[in-house]
């Protein structure tokens, strides 16, 4: 028996590791985005137009240092609605990735949220790697490309279609 052969006969250890490689990333990003969405929704100061810790004051503070001030201006037309959109978007993305439901679409949503936050909130971070939104954006890319092949609703549906159940 080769040293790299999986004892259950399911291929090599390398094959098994490759199949499971995106699971930790899905768990981390899913939990993080669910937590971020819940944190925003339960923070009484955040969902306000103005005041300490509010979405409105945060957006006004980053407006002039953002890459696309017009994007911030659009959010400032209704900061509370924008805050709810971000929070519910984070929840939808996180739940979708955790369940593996429409994983590629959820991951694309996560990448777009991270991109928009990078271009606005963390754009001025110097050096750029101090801002966390850019690495998050790139963490979503493997899930956009590969989806969720294991432990996912997507895989369950795909397997049922292949077996002719529906």
PDB file of C-alpha atoms in Angstrom:
ATOM      1  CA  UNK A   1       0.000   0.000   0.000  1.00  0.00           C
ATOM      2  CA  UNK A   2       1.379   3.406  -0.990  1.00  0.00           C
ATOM      3  CA  UNK A   3       1.906   5.946   1.786  1.00  0.00           C
ATOM      4  CA  UNK A   4      -0.338   8.473   0.050  1.00  0.00           C
ATOM      5  CA  UNK A   5      -3.245   6.068  -0.430  1.00  0.00           C
ATOM      6  CA  UNK A   6      -6.359   6.740   1.599  1.00  0.00           C
ATOM      7  CA  UNK A   7      -7.241   3.718   3.786  1.00  0.00           C
ATOM      8  CA  UNK A   8     -10.940   3.807   2.875  1.00  0.00           C
ATOM      9  CA  UNK A   9     -10.193   3.290  -0.792  1.00  0.00           C
ATOM     10  CA  UNK A  10     -11.534   6.701  -1.794  1.00  0.00           C
ATOM     11  CA  UNK A  11      -8.378   7.724  -3.635  1.00  0.00           C
ATOM     12  CA  UNK A  12      -5.206   9.218  -2.314  1.00  0.00           C
ATOM     13  CA  UNK A  13      -4.921  11.415   0.733  1.00  0.00           C
ATOM     14  CA  UNK A  14      -4.135  14.234  -1.674  1.00  0.00           C
ATOM     15  CA  UNK A  15      -7.425  13.605  -3.504  1.00  0.00           C
ATOM     16  CA  UNK A  16      -9.337  13.633  -0.229  1.00  0.00           C
ATOM     17  CA  UNK A  17      -7.611  16.816   0.916  1.00  0.00           C
ATOM     18  CA  UNK A  18      -8.418  18.472  -2.412  1.00  0.00           C
ATOM     19  CA  UNK A  19     -12.114  17.557  -2.064  1.00  0.00           C
ATOM     20  CA  UNK A  20     -12.258  19.078   1.415  1.00  0.00           C
ATOM     21  CA  UNK A  21      -9.970  22.066   0.743  1.00  0.00           C
ATOM     22  CA  UNK A  22     -12.730  24.676   0.495  1.00  0.00           C
ATOM     23  CA  UNK A  23     -14.739  23.498   3.500  1.00  0.00           C
ATOM     24  CA  UNK A  24     -12.682  25.492   6.079  1.00  0.00           C
ATOM     25  CA  UNK A  25     -12.914  28.586   3.867  1.00  0.00           C
ATOM     26  CA  UNK A  26     -16.694  28.167   3.561  1.00  0.00           C
ATOM     27  CA  UNK A  27     -17.032  27.781   7.327  1.00  0.00           C
ATOM     28  CA  UNK A  28     -14.840  30.789   8.105  1.00  0.00           C
ATOM     29  CA  UNK A  29     -16.436  33.133   5.572  1.00  0.00           C
ATOM     30  CA  UNK A  30     -19.964  31.914   6.293  1.00  0.00           C
ATOM     31  CA  UNK A  31     -19.680  32.305  10.062  1.00  0.00           C
ATOM     32  CA  UNK A  32     -17.912  35.655   9.688  1.00  0.00           C
ATOM     33  CA  UNK A  33     -20.561  37.107   7.385  1.00  0.00           C
ATOM     34  CA  UNK A  34     -23.463  35.783   9.473  1.00  0.00           C
ATOM     35  CA  UNK A  35     -21.824  37.297  12.557  1.00  0.00           C
ATOM     36  CA  UNK A  36     -21.211  40.618  10.765  1.00  0.00           C
ATOM     37  CA  UNK A  37     -24.840  40.810   9.632  1.00  0.00           C
ATOM     38  CA  UNK A  38     -26.235  39.958  13.070  1.00  0.00           C
ATOM     39  CA  UNK A  39     -23.803  42.372  14.717  1.00  0.00           C
ATOM     40  CA  UNK A  40     -25.045  45.227  12.535  1.00  0.00           C
ATOM     41  CA  UNK A  41     -28.716  44.358  13.027  1.00  0.00           C
ATOM     42  CA  UNK A  42     -28.426  44.145  16.824  1.00  0.00           C
ATOM     43  CA  UNK A  43     -26.249  47.245  17.299  1.00  0.00           C
ATOM     44  CA  UNK A  44     -28.671  50.000  18.291  1.00  0.00           C
ATOM     45  CA  UNK A  45     -26.151  52.723  17.422  1.00  0.00           C
ATOM     46  CA  UNK A  46     -25.209  51.372  13.981  1.00  0.00           C
ATOM     47  CA  UNK A  47     -28.618  51.575  12.276  1.00  0.00           C
ATOM     48  CA  UNK A  48     -28.942  55.343  12.654  1.00  0.00           C
ATOM     49  CA  UNK A  49     -28.466  58.280  10.334  1.00  0.00           C
ATOM     50  CA  UNK A  50     -26.111  60.001  12.758  1.00  0.00           C
ATOM     51  CA  UNK A  51     -24.499  59.637  16.145  1.00  0.00           C
ATOM     52  CA  UNK A  52     -21.526  57.790  17.568  1.00  0.00           C
ATOM     53  CA  UNK A  53     -21.111  54.411  15.858  1.00  0.00           C
ATOM     54  CA  UNK A  54     -23.823  55.072  13.264  1.00  0.00           C
ATOM     55  CA  UNK A  55     -23.668  53.967   9.643  1.00  0.00           C
ATOM     56  CA  UNK A  56     -24.325  57.559   8.590  1.00  0.00           C
ATOM     57  CA  UNK A  57     -21.390  59.013  10.524  1.00  0.00           C
ATOM     58  CA  UNK A  58     -19.114  56.195   9.387  1.00  0.00           C
ATOM     59  CA  UNK A  59     -19.975  56.822   5.731  1.00  0.00           C
ATOM     60  CA  UNK A  60     -19.486  60.596   6.110  1.00  0.00           C
ATOM     61  CA  UNK A  61     -16.096  59.956   7.765  1.00  0.00           C
ATOM     62  CA  UNK A  62     -14.806  57.814   4.883  1.00  0.00           C
ATOM     63  CA  UNK A  63     -16.362  59.740   2.018  1.00  0.00           C
ATOM     64  CA  UNK A  64     -13.365  61.907   1.122  1.00  0.00           C
ATOM     65  CA  UNK A  65     -10.810  59.103   1.514  1.00  0.00           C
ATOM     66  CA  UNK A  66     -12.740  56.485  -0.476  1.00  0.00           C
ATOM     67  CA  UNK A  67     -11.791  55.395  -3.989  1.00  0.00           C
ATOM     68  CA  UNK A  68     -15.278  56.219  -5.290  1.00  0.00           C
ATOM     69  CA  UNK A  69     -16.853  59.077  -3.295  1.00  0.00           C
ATOM     70  CA  UNK A  70     -19.947  58.914  -5.530  1.00  0.00           C
ATOM     71  CA  UNK A  71     -20.597  55.411  -4.190  1.00  0.00           C
ATOM     72  CA  UNK A  72     -20.554  56.767  -0.645  1.00  0.00           C
ATOM     73  CA  UNK A  73     -22.817  59.647  -1.709  1.00  0.00           C
ATOM     74  CA  UNK A  74     -25.389  57.117  -2.957  1.00  0.00           C
ATOM     75  CA  UNK A  75     -25.265  55.323   0.393  1.00  0.00           C
ATOM     76  CA  UNK A  76     -25.626  58.627   2.219  1.00  0.00           C
ATOM     77  CA  UNK A  77     -28.929  59.334   0.471  1.00  0.00           C
ATOM     78  CA  UNK A  78     -30.408  56.771   2.861  1.00  0.00           C
ATOM     79  CA  UNK A  79     -27.726  55.506   5.234  1.00  0.00           C
ATOM     80  CA  UNK A  80     -30.066  53.413   7.379  1.00  0.00           C
ATOM     81  CA  UNK A  81     -31.505  51.613   4.338  1.00  0.00           C
ATOM     82  CA  UNK A  82     -27.939  51.066   3.103  1.00  0.00           C
ATOM     83  CA  UNK A  83     -26.980  49.674   6.530  1.00  0.00           C
ATOM     84  CA  UNK A  84     -29.903  47.234   6.429  1.00  0.00           C
ATOM     85  CA  UNK A  85     -29.016  46.240   2.849  1.00  0.00           C
ATOM     86  CA  UNK A  86     -25.435  45.471   3.864  1.00  0.00           C
ATOM     87  CA  UNK A  87     -26.519  43.593   7.017  1.00  0.00           C
ATOM     88  CA  UNK A  88     -29.143  41.462   5.240  1.00  0.00           C
ATOM     89  CA  UNK A  89     -26.730  40.932   2.331  1.00  0.00           C
ATOM     90  CA  UNK A  90     -24.087  39.658   4.740  1.00  0.00           C
ATOM     91  CA  UNK A  91     -26.627  37.343   6.358  1.00  0.00           C
ATOM     92  CA  UNK A  92     -27.797  35.970   3.004  1.00  0.00           C
ATOM     93  CA  UNK A  93     -24.234  35.438   1.814  1.00  0.00           C
ATOM     94  CA  UNK A  94     -23.158  33.800   5.076  1.00  0.00           C
ATOM     95  CA  UNK A  95     -26.149  31.472   5.278  1.00  0.00           C
ATOM     96  CA  UNK A  96     -25.891  30.586   1.591  1.00  0.00           C
ATOM     97  CA  UNK A  97     -22.217  29.666   1.898  1.00  0.00           C
ATOM     98  CA  UNK A  98     -22.682  27.747   5.152  1.00  0.00           C
ATOM     99  CA  UNK A  99     -25.531  25.691   3.707  1.00  0.00           C
ATOM    100  CA  UNK A 100     -23.888  25.426   0.318  1.00  0.00           C
ATOM    101  CA  UNK A 101     -27.044  26.811  -1.274  1.00  0.00           C
ATOM    102  CA  UNK A 102     -26.407  28.696  -4.514  1.00  0.00           C
ATOM    103  CA  UNK A 103     -22.835  28.823  -3.298  1.00  0.00           C
ATOM    104  CA  UNK A 104     -21.314  30.512  -6.333  1.00  0.00           C
ATOM    105  CA  UNK A 105     -23.960  33.231  -6.294  1.00  0.00           C
ATOM    106  CA  UNK A 106     -23.587  33.713  -2.530  1.00  0.00           C
ATOM    107  CA  UNK A 107     -19.801  33.887  -2.890  1.00  0.00           C
ATOM    108  CA  UNK A 108     -20.139  36.429  -5.690  1.00  0.00           C
ATOM    109  CA  UNK A 109     -22.349  38.485  -3.377  1.00  0.00           C
ATOM    110  CA  UNK A 110     -19.712  38.203  -0.652  1.00  0.00           C
ATOM    111  CA  UNK A 111     -16.975  39.287  -3.067  1.00  0.00           C
ATOM    112  CA  UNK A 112     -19.056  42.286  -4.190  1.00  0.00           C
ATOM    113  CA  UNK A 113     -19.793  43.320  -0.600  1.00  0.00           C
ATOM    114  CA  UNK A 114     -16.094  43.026   0.251  1.00  0.00           C
ATOM    115  CA  UNK A 115     -15.128  44.963  -2.893  1.00  0.00           C
ATOM    116  CA  UNK A 116     -17.565  47.769  -2.112  1.00  0.00           C
ATOM    117  CA  UNK A 117     -16.318  47.984   1.480  1.00  0.00           C
ATOM    118  CA  UNK A 118     -12.714  48.028   0.266  1.00  0.00           C
ATOM    119  CA  UNK A 119     -13.420  50.815  -2.231  1.00  0.00           C
ATOM    120  CA  UNK A 120     -15.161  52.887   0.431  1.00  0.00           C
ATOM    121  CA  UNK A 121     -14.406  52.094   4.071  1.00  0.00           C
ATOM    122  CA  UNK A 122     -10.923  50.580   3.967  1.00  0.00           C
ATOM    123  CA  UNK A 123      -9.530  52.225   0.826  1.00  0.00           C
ATOM    124  CA  UNK A 124      -7.362  54.653   2.811  1.00  0.00           C
ATOM    125  CA  UNK A 125      -5.662  51.917   4.862  1.00  0.00           C
ATOM    126  CA  UNK A 126      -1.930  52.386   4.448  1.00  0.00           C
ATOM    127  CA  UNK A 127      -0.306  50.058   3.685  1.00  0.00           C
ATOM    128  CA  UNK A 128      -3.217  48.434   1.877  1.00  0.00           C
ATOM    129  CA  UNK A 129      -2.905  45.127   3.753  1.00  0.00           C
ATOM    130  CA  UNK A 130      -4.020  46.814   6.987  1.00  0.00           C
ATOM    131  CA  UNK A 131      -7.525  46.954   5.522  1.00  0.00           C
ATOM    132  CA  UNK A 132      -9.228  43.561   5.743  1.00  0.00           C
ATOM    133  CA  UNK A 133     -11.822  43.946   2.987  1.00  0.00           C
ATOM    134  CA  UNK A 134      -9.404  43.281   0.109  1.00  0.00           C
ATOM    135  CA  UNK A 135      -8.238  39.886   1.464  1.00  0.00           C
ATOM    136  CA  UNK A 136     -11.877  38.951   2.121  1.00  0.00           C
ATOM    137  CA  UNK A 137     -12.698  39.781  -1.487  1.00  0.00           C
ATOM    138  CA  UNK A 138      -9.980  37.430  -2.725  1.00  0.00           C
ATOM    139  CA  UNK A 139     -11.033  34.709  -0.259  1.00  0.00           C
ATOM    140  CA  UNK A 140     -14.410  34.621  -1.996  1.00  0.00           C
ATOM    141  CA  UNK A 141     -12.888  33.979  -5.449  1.00  0.00           C
ATOM    142  CA  UNK A 142     -12.210  30.214  -4.989  1.00  0.00           C
ATOM    143  CA  UNK A 143     -15.830  29.723  -3.888  1.00  0.00           C
ATOM    144  CA  UNK A 144     -17.104  31.746  -6.861  1.00  0.00           C
ATOM    145  CA  UNK A 145     -15.061  29.513  -9.174  1.00  0.00           C
ATOM    146  CA  UNK A 146     -15.561  26.123  -7.522  1.00  0.00           C
ATOM    147  CA  UNK A 147     -18.799  26.353  -5.572  1.00  0.00           C
ATOM    148  CA  UNK A 148     -19.398  23.824  -2.796  1.00  0.00           C
ATOM    149  CA  UNK A 149     -18.870  20.224  -3.774  1.00  0.00           C
ATOM    150  CA  UNK A 150     -19.172  18.719  -0.294  1.00  0.00           C
ATOM    151  CA  UNK A 151     -21.594  19.100   2.585  1.00  0.00           C
ATOM    152  CA  UNK A 152     -23.874  21.383   0.604  1.00  0.00           C
ATOM    153  CA  UNK A 153     -27.411  21.688  -0.634  1.00  0.00           C
ATOM    154  CA  UNK A 154     -25.930  22.315  -4.101  1.00  0.00           C
ATOM    155  CA  UNK A 155     -24.193  18.902  -4.029  1.00  0.00           C
ATOM    156  CA  UNK A 156     -27.345  17.190  -2.729  1.00  0.00           C
ATOM    157  CA  UNK A 157     -29.409  18.638  -5.580  1.00  0.00           C
ATOM    158  CA  UNK A 158     -26.708  17.799  -8.135  1.00  0.00           C
ATOM    159  CA  UNK A 159     -26.490  14.195  -6.904  1.00  0.00           C
ATOM    160  CA  UNK A 160     -30.271  13.768  -6.991  1.00  0.00           C
ATOM    161  CA  UNK A 161     -30.434  15.100 -10.537  1.00  0.00           C
ATOM    162  CA  UNK A 162     -27.686  12.686 -11.626  1.00  0.00           C
ATOM    163  CA  UNK A 163     -29.486   9.743 -10.034  1.00  0.00           C
ATOM    164  CA  UNK A 164     -32.747  10.718 -11.722  1.00  0.00           C
ATOM    165  CA  UNK A 165     -34.692  11.436  -8.509  1.00  0.00           C
ATOM    166  CA  UNK A 166     -35.640  14.840  -9.929  1.00  0.00           C
TER     167      UNK A 166
END
